[in-house]
Coordinates of C-alpha atoms in Angstrom, one line a residue:
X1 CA 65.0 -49.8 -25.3
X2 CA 62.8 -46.9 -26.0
X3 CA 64.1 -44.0 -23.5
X4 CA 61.8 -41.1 -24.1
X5 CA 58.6 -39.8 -26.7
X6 CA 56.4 -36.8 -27.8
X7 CA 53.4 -36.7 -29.3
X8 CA 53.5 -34.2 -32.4
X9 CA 50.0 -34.2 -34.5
X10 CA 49.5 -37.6 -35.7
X11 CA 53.1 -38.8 -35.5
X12 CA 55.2 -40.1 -32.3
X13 CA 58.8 -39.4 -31.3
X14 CA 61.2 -41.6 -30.0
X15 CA 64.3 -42.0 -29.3
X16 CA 66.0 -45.1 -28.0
X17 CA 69.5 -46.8 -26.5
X18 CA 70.3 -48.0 -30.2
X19 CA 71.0 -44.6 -30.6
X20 CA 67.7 -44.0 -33.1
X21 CA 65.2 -41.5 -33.3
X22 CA 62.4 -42.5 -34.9
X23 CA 58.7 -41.0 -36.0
X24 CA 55.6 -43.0 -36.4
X25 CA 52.8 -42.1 -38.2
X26 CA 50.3 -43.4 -35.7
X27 CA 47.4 -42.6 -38.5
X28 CA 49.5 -45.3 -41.4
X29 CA 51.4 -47.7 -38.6
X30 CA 54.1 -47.3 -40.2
X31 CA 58.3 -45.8 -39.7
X32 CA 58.8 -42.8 -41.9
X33 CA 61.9 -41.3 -40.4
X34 CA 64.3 -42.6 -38.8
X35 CA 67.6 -40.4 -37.4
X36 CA 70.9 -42.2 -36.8
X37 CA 74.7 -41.5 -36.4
X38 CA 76.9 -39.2 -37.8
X39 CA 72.6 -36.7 -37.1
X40 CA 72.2 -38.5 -33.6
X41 CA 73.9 -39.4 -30.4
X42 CA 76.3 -42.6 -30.9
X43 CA 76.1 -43.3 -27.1
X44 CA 72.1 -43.5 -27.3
X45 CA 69.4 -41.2 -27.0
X46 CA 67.5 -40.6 -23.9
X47 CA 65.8 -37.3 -24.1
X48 CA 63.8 -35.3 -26.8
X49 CA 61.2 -32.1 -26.6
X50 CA 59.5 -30.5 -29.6
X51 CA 59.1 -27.0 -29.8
X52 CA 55.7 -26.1 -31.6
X53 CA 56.4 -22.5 -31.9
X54 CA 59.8 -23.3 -34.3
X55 CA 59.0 -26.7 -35.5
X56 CA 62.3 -27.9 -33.7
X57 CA 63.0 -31.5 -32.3
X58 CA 65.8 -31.1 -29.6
X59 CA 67.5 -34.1 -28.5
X60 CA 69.8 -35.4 -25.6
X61 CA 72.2 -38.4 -25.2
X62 CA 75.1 -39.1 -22.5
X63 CA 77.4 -36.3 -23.8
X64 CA 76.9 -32.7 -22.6
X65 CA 75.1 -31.5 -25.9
X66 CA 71.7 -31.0 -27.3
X67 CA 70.8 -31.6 -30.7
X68 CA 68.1 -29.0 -32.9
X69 CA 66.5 -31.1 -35.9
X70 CA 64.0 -29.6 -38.5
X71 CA 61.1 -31.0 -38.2
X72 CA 60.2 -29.5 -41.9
X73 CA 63.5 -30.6 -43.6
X74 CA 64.3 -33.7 -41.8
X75 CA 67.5 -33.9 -44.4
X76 CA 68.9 -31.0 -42.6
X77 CA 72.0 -32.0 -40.8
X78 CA 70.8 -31.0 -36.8
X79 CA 72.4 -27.7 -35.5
X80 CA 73.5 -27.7 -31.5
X81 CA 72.8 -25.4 -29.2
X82 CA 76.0 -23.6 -28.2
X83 CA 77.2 -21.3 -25.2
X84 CA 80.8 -21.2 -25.2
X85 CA 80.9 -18.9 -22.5
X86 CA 79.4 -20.8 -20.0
X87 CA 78.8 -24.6 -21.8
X88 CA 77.0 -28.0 -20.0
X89 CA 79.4 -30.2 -18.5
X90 CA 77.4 -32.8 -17.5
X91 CA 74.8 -35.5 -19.2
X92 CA 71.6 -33.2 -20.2
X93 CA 69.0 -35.0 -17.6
X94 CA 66.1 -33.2 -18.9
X95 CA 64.7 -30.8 -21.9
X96 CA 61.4 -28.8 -21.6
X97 CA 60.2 -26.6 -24.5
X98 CA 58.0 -24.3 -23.7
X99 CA 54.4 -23.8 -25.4
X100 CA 53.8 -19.7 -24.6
X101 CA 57.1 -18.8 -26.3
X102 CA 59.8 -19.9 -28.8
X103 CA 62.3 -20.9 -25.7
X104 CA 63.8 -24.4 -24.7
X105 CA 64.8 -25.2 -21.4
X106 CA 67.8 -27.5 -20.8
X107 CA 69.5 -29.0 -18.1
X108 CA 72.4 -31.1 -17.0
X109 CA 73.8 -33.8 -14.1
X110 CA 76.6 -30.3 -12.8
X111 CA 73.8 -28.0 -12.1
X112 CA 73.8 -26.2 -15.0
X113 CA 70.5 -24.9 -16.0
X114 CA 69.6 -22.9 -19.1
X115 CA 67.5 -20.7 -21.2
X116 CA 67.8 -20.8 -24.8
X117 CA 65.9 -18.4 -27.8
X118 CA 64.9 -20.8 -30.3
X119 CA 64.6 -18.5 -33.3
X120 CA 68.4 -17.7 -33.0
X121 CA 69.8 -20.9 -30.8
X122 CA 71.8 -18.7 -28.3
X123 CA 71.2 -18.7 -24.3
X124 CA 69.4 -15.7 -22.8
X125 CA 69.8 -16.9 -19.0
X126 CA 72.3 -19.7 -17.2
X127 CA 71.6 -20.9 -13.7
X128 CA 73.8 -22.6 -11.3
X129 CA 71.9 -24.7 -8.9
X130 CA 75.1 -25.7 -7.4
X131 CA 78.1 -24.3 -7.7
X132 CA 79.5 -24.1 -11.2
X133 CA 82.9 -25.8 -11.1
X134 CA 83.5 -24.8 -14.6
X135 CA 82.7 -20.6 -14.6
X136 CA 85.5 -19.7 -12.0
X137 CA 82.9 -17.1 -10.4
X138 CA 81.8 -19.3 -8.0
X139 CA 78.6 -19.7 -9.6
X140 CA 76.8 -16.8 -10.6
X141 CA 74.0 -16.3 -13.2
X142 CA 74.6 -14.8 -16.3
X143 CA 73.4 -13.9 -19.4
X144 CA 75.7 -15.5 -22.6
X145 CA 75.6 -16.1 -26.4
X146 CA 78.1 -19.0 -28.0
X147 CA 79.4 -22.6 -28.1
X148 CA 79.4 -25.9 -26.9
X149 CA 82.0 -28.2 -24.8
X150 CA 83.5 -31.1 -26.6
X151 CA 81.6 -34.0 -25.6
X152 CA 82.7 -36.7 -23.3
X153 CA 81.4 -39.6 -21.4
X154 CA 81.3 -43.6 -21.4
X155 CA 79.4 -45.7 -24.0
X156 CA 77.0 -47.9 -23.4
X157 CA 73.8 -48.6 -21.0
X158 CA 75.4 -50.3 -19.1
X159 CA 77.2 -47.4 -17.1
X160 CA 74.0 -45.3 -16.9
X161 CA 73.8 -46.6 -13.3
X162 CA 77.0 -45.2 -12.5
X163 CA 76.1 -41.8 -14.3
X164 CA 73.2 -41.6 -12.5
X165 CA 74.7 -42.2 -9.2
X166 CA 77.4 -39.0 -9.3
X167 CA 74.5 -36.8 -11.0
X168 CA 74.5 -33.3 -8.5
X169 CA 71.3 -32.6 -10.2
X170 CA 69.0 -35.5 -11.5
X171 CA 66.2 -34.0 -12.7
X172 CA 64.0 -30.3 -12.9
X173 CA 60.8 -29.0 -14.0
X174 CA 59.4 -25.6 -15.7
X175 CA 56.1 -24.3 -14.0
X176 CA 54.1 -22.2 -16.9
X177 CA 52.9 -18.6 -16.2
X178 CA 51.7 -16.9 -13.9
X179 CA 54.0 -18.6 -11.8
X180 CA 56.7 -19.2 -14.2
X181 CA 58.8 -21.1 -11.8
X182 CA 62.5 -23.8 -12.4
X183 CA 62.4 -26.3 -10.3
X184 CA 65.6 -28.3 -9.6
X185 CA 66.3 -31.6 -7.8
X186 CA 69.2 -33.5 -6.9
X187 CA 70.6 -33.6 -3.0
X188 CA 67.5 -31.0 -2.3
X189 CA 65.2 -28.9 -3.9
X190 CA 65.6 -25.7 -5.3
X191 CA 62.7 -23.3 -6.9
X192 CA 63.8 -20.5 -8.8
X193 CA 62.3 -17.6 -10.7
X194 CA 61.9 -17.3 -14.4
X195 CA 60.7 -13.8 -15.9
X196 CA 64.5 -12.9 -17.2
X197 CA 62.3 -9.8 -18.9
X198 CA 60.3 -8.5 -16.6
X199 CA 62.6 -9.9 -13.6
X200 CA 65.9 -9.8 -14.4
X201 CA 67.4 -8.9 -10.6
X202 CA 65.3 -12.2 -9.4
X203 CA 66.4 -14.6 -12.3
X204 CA 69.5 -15.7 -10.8
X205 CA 71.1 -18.5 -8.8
X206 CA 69.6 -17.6 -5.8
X207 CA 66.6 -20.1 -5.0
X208 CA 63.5 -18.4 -4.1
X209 CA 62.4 -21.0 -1.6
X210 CA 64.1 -24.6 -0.8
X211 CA 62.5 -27.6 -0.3
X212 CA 63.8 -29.8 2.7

């Protein structure tokens, strides 16, 4: 079952339960990559964003980490994207790569929300839409460079129901300047700001509004 896609010039990205990404060339008809195990997710794939600015293809299966493959070298074993101070713990439930600068948006089922630098891989802002079980400050916003948590989580589709049903957070979107806004959603809705440079007191945990 094909989970998620992107359009990149004339070829289309997906990614799939069988635990494939694939790219079309919608021009030829035809396959001409095709990512698997030990450079994918072995529990399936379900989310993927390109970033145009570095040429990156970021991926997403059950386990709390997201994969970075070359979309020039597609032999290049994929990189991760790594915050060891502060690392998802949940399922990554959604990736957003953004088209005015070479930055990638991730975030996962805990609350965890965060802001990574492309051209270097490291996280330049962290937000807790809900209280981060995992920091031991009680969930404050920070700014961190570093690794990933070991990844963990059931196989198969057929606990994605269940996953989805303990999700805090079960989905979020990026609004583009001016108004350069993180929306989050799970048992309400938060909006936050996102300017971390010109902003840095307001890009935090604290919600500028609430949806109720």
């Amino acid at each position: 079952m094909i989970t998620d896609m992107h359009l990149h010039g004339n070829c289309l990205y997906t990614c799939s339960l069988d635990t494939t990404i694939k790219v079309t060339d919608l021009m030829k008809g035809h396959v001409k990559i095709v990512i698997e195990p030990p450079h994918s997710h072995p529990q399936g794939v379900f989310k993927l964003a390109i970033s145009e600015a570095s040429l990156q293809l970021f991926t997403a299966g059950l386990e709390p980490v997201v994969l970075v493959h070359s979309l020039t070298n597609s032999r290049m074993k994929p990189q991760r994207l790594e915050d060891k101070h502060r690392p998802h713990h949940g399922r990554i439930i959604g990736i957003v790569a953004l088209a005015e600068s070479p930055q990638v948006i991730t975030a996962d089922s805990s609350g965890l929300v965060k802001v990574w630098d492309t051209r270097t891989l490291t996280c330049t802002q962290t937000i807790a839409s809900i209280k981060d079980p995992f920091s031991g400050g009680g969930g404050s916003s920070s700014l961190s460079k570093g690794g990933v948590g070991a990844s963990h989580g059931s196989s198969g589709a057929d606990v994605v129901a269940s996953i989805m049903a303990s999700q805090l957070m079960t989905s979020f979107a990026y609004i583009p300047p001016p108004a350069r806004r993180i929306i989050t959603n799970g048992r309400d809705t938060k909006v936050y700001t996102y300017d971390a440079a010109a902003k840095p007191h307001q890009s935090d945990d604290v919600a500028v509004s609430l949806v109720t």
